[in-house]
PDB file of C-alpha atoms in Angstrom:
ATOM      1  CA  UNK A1210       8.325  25.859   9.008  1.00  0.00           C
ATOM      2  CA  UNK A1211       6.341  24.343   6.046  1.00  0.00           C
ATOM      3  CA  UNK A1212       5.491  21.389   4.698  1.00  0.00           C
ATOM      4  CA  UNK A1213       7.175  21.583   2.270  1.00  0.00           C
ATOM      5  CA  UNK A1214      10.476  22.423   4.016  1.00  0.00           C
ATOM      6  CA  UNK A1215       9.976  19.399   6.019  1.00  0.00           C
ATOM      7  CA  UNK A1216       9.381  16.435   3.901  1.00  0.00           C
ATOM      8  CA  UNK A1217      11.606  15.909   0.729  1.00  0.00           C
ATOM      9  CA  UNK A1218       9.467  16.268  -2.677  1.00  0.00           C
ATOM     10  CA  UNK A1219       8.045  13.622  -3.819  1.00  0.00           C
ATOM     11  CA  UNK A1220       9.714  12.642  -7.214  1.00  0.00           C
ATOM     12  CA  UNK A1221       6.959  12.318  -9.516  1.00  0.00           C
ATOM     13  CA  UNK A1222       4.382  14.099 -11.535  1.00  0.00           C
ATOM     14  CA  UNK A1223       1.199  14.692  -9.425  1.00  0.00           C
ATOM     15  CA  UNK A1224      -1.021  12.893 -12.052  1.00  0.00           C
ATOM     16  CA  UNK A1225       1.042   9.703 -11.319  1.00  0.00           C
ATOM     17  CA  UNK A1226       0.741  10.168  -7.582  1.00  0.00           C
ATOM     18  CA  UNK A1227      -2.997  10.573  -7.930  1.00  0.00           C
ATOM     19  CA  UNK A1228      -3.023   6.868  -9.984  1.00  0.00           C
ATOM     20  CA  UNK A1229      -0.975   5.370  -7.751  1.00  0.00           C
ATOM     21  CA  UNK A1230      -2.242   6.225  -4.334  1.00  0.00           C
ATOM     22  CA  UNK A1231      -6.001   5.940  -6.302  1.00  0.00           C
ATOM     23  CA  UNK A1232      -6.139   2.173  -4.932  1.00  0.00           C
ATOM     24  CA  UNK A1233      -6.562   0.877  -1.531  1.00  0.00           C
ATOM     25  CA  UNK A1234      -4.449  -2.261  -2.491  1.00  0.00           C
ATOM     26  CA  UNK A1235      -1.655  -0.046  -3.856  1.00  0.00           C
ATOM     27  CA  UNK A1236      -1.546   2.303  -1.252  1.00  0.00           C
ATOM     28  CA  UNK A1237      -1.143  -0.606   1.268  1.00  0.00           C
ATOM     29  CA  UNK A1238       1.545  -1.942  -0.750  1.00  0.00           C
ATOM     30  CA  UNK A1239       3.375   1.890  -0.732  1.00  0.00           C
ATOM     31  CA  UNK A1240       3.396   1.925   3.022  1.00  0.00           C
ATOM     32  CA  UNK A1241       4.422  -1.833   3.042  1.00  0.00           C
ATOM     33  CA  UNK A1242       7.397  -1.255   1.091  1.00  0.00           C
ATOM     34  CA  UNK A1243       8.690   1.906   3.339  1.00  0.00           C
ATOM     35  CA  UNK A1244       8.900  -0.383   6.388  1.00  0.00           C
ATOM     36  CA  UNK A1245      12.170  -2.127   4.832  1.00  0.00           C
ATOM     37  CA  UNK A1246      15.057  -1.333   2.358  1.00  0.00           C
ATOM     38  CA  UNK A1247      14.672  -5.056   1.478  1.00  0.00           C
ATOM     39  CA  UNK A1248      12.429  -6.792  -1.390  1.00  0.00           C
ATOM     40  CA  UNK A1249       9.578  -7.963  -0.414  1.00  0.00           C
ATOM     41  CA  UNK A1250       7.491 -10.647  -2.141  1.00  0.00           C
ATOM     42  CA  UNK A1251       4.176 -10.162  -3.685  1.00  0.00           C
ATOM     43  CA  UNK A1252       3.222 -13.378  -1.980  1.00  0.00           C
ATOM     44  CA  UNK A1253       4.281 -11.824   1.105  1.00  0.00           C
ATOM     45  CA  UNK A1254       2.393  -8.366  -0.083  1.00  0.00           C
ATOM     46  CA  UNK A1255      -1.115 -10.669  -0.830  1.00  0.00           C
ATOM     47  CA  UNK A1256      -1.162 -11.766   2.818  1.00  0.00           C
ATOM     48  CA  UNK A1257      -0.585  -8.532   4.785  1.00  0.00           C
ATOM     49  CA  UNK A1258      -3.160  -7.026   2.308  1.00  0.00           C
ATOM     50  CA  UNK A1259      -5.802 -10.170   2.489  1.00  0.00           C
ATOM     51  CA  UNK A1260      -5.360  -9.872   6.310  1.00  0.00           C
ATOM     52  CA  UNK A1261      -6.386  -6.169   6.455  1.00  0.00           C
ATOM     53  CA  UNK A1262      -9.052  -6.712   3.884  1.00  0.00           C
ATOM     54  CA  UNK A1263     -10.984  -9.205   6.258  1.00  0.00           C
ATOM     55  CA  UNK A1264      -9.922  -8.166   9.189  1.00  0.00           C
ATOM     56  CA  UNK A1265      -7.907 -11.138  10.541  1.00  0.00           C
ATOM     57  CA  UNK A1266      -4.658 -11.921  11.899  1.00  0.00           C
ATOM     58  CA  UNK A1267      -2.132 -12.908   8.831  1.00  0.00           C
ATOM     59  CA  UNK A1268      -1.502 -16.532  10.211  1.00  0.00           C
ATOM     60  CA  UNK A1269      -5.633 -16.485   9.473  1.00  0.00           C
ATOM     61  CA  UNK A1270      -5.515 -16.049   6.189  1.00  0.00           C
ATOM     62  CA  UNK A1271      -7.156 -18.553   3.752  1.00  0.00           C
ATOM     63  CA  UNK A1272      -5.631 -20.050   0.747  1.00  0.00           C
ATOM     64  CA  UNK A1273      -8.563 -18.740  -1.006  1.00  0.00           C
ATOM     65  CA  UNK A1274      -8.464 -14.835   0.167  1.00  0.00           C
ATOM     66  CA  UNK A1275      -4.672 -14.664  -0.429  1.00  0.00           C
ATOM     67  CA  UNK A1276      -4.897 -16.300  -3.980  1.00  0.00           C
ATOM     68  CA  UNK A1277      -7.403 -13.223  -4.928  1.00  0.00           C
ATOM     69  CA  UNK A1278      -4.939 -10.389  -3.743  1.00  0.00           C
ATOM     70  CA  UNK A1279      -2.012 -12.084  -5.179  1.00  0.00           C
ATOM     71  CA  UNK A1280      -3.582 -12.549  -8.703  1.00  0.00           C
ATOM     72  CA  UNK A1281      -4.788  -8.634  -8.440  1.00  0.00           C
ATOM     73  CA  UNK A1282      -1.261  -7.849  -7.470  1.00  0.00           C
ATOM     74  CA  UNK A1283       0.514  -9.395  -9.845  1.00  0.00           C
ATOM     75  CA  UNK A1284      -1.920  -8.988 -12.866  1.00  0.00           C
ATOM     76  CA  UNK A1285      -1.917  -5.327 -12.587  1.00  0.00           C
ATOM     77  CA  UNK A1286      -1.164  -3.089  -9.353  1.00  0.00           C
ATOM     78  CA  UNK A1287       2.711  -4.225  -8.807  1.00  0.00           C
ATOM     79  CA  UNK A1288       3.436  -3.435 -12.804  1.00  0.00           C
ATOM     80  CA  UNK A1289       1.309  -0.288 -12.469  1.00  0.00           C
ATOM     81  CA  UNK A1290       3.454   0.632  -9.248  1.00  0.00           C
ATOM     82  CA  UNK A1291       6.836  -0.100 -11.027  1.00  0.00           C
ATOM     83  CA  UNK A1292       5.378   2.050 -14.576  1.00  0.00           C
ATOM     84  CA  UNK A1293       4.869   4.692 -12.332  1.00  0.00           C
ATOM     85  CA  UNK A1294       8.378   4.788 -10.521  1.00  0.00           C
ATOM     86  CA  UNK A1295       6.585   4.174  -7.320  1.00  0.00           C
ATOM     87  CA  UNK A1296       8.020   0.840  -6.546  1.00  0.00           C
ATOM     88  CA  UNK A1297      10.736  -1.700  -8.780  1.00  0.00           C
ATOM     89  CA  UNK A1298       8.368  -4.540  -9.548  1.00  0.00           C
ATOM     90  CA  UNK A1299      10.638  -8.144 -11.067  1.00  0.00           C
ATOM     91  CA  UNK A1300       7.977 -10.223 -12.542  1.00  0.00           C
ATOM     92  CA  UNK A1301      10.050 -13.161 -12.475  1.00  0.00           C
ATOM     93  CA  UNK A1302      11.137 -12.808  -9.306  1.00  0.00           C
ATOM     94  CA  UNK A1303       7.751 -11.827  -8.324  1.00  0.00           C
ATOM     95  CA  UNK A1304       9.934  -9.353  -5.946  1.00  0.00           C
ATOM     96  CA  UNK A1305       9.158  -5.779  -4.849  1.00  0.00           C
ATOM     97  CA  UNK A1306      11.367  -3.114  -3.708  1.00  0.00           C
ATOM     98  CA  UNK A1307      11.183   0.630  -2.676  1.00  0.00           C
ATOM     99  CA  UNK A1308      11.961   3.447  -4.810  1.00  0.00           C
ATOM    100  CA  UNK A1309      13.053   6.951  -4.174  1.00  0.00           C
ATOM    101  CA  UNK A1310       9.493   8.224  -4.202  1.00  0.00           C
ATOM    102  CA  UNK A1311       8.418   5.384  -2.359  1.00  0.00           C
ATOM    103  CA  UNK A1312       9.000   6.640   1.441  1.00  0.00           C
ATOM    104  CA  UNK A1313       7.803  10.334   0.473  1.00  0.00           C
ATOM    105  CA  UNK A1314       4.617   9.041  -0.954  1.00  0.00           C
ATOM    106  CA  UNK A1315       3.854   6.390   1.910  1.00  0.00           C
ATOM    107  CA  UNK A1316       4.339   9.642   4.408  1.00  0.00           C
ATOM    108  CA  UNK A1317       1.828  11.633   2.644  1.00  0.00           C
ATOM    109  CA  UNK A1318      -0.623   8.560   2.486  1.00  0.00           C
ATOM    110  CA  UNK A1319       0.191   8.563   6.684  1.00  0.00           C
ATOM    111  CA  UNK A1320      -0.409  11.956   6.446  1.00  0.00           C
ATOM    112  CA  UNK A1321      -3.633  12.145   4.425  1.00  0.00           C
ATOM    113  CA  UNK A1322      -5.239   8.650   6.465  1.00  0.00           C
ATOM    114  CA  UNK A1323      -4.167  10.667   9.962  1.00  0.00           C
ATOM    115  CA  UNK A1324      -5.890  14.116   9.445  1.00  0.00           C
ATOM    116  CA  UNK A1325      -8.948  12.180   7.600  1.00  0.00           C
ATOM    117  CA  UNK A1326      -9.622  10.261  10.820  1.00  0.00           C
ATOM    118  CA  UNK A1327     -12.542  10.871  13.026  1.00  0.00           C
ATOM    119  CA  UNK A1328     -12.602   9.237  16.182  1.00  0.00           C
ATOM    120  CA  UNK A1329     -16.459   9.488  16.626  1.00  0.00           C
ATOM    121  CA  UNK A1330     -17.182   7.400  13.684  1.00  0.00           C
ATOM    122  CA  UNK A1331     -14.468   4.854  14.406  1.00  0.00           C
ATOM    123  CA  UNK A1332     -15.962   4.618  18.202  1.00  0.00           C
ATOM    124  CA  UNK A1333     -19.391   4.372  16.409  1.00  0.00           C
ATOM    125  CA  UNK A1334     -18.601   1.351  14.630  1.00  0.00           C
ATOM    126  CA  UNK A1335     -17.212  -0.109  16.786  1.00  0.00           C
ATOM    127  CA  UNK A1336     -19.605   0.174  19.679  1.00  0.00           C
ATOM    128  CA  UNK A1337     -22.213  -1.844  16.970  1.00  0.00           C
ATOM    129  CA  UNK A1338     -19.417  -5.068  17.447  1.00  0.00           C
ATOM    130  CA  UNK A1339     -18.247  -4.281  13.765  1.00  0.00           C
ATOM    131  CA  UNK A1340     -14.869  -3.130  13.413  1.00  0.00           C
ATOM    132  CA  UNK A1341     -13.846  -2.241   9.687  1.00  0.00           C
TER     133      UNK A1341
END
């Protein structure tokens, strides 16, 4: 069996895959969104992504490190998500929610992050007492 028989297609032209998993901060928002059916808030998006980004607990957080996220967020990945058909981005709201291409694209992100990891360099790091 194939990939390809596997996994539904993802519903988008490959150029605007390639844009939207281009981003670190997009790509965490992707795989954010297919962990619920529900809309999720960008506030709520800024501190999941500001905790992974300094490598703290979310309840750690500063006002400060979530502020930059959000304003990144909202100022341009979110709408850049929603153009693309990745996500449904309500700037009023300031609510996210999945899209059909949404789950298929955060599996191939899983996918692509999995078979890119190499334990030995991971160990290495963090033998040093640096985790990344």
């Amino acid at each position: 069996m194939s990939d390809v028989d596997c996994c539904p297609a993802i519903p988008l032209d490959p150029v605007d895959v390639f844009e939207a998993i281009s981003n670190s901060r997009r790509r965490r928002v992707i795989l954010s969104l297919s962990r619920s059916n529900d809309p999720v808030s960008a506030s709520d998006l800024a501190v999941e992504i500001a905790a992974r980004e300094n490598a703290v607990d979310p309840s750690q957080v500063t006002g400060e490190q979530r502020t930059r996220v959000y304003i990144g967020l909202t100022q341009g990945h979110l709408e850049k998500l929603d153009d693309l058909g990745v996500a449904q981005y309500d700037d009023r709201s300031k609510q996210v929610k999945p899209t059909d291409a949404t789950n298929p694209l955060a599996r191939q992100i899983r996918r692509i992050t999995t078979e890119c990891y190499t334990p030995a360099e991971d160990s290495a790091e963090s033998v040093g007492g640096t985790e990344r």
